[in-house]
PDB file of C-alpha atoms in Angstrom:
ATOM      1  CA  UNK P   1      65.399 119.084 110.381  1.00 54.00           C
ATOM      2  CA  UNK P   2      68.014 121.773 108.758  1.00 57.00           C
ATOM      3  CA  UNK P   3      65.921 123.827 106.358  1.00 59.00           C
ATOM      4  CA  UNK P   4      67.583 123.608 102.760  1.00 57.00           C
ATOM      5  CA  UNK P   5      69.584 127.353 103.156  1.00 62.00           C
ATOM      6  CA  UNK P   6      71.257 126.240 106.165  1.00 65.00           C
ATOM      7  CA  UNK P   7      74.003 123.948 105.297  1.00 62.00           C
ATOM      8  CA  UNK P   8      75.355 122.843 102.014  1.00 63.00           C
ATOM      9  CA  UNK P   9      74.929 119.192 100.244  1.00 68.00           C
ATOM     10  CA  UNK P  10      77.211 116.730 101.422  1.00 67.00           C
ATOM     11  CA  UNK P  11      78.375 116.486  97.675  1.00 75.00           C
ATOM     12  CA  UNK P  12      79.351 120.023  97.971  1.00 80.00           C
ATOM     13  CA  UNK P  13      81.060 119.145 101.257  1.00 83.00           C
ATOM     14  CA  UNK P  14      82.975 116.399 100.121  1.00 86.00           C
ATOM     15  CA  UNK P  15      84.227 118.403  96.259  1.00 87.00           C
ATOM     16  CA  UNK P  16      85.791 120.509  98.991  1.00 89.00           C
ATOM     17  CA  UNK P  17      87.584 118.420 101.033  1.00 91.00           C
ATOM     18  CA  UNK P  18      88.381 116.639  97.953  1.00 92.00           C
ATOM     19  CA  UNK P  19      90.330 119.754  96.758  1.00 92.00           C
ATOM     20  CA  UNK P  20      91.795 120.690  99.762  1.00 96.00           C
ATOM     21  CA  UNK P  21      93.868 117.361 100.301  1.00 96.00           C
ATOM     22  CA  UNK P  22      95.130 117.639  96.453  1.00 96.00           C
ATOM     23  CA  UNK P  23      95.898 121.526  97.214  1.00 97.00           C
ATOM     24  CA  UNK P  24      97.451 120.230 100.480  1.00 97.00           C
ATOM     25  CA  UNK P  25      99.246 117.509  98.697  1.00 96.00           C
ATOM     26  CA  UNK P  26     100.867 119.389  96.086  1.00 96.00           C
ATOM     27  CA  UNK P  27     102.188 121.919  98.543  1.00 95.00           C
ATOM     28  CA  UNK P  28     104.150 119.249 100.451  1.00 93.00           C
ATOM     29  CA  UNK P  29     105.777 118.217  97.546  1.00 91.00           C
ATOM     30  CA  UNK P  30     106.468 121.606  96.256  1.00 91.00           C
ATOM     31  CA  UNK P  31     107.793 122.205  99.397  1.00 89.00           C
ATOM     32  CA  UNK P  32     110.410 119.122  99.679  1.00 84.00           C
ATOM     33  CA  UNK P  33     111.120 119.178  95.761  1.00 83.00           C
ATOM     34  CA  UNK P  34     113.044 122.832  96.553  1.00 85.00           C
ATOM     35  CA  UNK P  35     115.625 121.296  99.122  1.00 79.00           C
ATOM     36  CA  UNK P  36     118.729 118.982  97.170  1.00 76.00           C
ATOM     37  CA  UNK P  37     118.693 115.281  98.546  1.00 71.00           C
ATOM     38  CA  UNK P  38     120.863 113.428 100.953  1.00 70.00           C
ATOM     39  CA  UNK P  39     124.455 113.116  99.385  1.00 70.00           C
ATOM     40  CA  UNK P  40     123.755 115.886  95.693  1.00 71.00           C
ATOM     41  CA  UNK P  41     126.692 115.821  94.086  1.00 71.00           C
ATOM     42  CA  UNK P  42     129.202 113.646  96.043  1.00 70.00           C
ATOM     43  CA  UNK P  43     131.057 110.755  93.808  1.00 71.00           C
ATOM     44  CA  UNK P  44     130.945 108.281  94.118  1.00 64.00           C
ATOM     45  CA  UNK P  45     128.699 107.475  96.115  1.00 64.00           C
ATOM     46  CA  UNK P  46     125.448 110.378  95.168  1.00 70.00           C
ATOM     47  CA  UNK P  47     123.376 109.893  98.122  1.00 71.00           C
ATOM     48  CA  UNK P  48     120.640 107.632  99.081  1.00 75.00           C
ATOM     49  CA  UNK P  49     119.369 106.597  95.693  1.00 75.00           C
ATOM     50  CA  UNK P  50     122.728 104.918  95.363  1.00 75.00           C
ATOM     51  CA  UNK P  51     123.506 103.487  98.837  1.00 76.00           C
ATOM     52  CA  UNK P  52     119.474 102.048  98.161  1.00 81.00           C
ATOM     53  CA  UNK P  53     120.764 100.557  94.693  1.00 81.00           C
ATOM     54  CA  UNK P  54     123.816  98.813  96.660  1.00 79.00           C
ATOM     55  CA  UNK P  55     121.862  97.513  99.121  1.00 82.00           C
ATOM     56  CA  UNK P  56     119.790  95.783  96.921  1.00 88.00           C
ATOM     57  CA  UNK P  57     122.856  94.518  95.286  1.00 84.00           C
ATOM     58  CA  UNK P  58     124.616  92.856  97.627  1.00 83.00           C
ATOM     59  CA  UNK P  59     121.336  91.456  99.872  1.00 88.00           C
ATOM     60  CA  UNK P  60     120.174  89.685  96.407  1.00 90.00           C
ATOM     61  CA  UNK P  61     123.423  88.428  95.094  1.00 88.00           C
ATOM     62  CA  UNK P  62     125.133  87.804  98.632  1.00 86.00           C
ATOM     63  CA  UNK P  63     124.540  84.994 101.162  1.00 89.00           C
ATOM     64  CA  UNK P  64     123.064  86.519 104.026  1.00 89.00           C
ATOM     65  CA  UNK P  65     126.110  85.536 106.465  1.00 87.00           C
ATOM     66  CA  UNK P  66     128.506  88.100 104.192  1.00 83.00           C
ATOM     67  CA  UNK P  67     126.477  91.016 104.439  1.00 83.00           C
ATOM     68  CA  UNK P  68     128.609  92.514 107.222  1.00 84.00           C
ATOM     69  CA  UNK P  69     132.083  91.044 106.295  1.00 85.00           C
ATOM     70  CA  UNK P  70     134.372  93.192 104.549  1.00 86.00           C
ATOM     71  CA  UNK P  71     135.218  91.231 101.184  1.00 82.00           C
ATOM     72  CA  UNK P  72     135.916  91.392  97.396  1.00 83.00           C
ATOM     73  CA  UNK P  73     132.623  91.518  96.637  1.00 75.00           C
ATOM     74  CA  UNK P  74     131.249  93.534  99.360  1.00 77.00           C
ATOM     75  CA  UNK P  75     133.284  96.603 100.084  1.00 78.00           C
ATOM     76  CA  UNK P  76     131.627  98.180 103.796  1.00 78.00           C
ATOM     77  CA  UNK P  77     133.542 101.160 103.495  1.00 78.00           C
ATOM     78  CA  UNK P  78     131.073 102.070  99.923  1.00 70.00           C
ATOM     79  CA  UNK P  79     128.293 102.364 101.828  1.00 63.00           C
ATOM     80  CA  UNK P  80     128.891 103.530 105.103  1.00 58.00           C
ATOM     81  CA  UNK P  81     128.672 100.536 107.733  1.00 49.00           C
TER      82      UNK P  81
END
């Protein structure tokens, strides 16, 4: 048996661990919020939040079959395919 001045509570334990994976959390996205994303500042297109939005465009309002076909409602060279 550990005498009492040995090791610390496990409630003591686990505050720290607690506070290291927010500490260790925030420095991550510090870290990646310093860099610009994929496609800053390039019209028309602006990077992946756009070619994401496009996607989702033409998967919910196209037949699956016309996806990948060059078309009037689906232009493939927007988005890169």
């Amino acid at each position: 048996m550990p005498l009492p001045w040995n090791s610390p509570p496990l409630a003591d334990i686990e505050i720290l661990t607690t506070g290291f994976l927010c500490l260790l959390a925030l420095l991550v996205r510090a870290a990646t919020s310093l860099h610009p994303y994929s496609g800053e500042a390039t019209p028309p297109r602006f990077g992946d939040y756009e070619a994401h939005r496009h996607w989702m465009e033409v998967t919910l309002n196209l037949p699956a079959r016309s996806w990948y076909v060059q078309g009037p409602d689906n232009d493939l060279e927007y988005w890169g395919i």
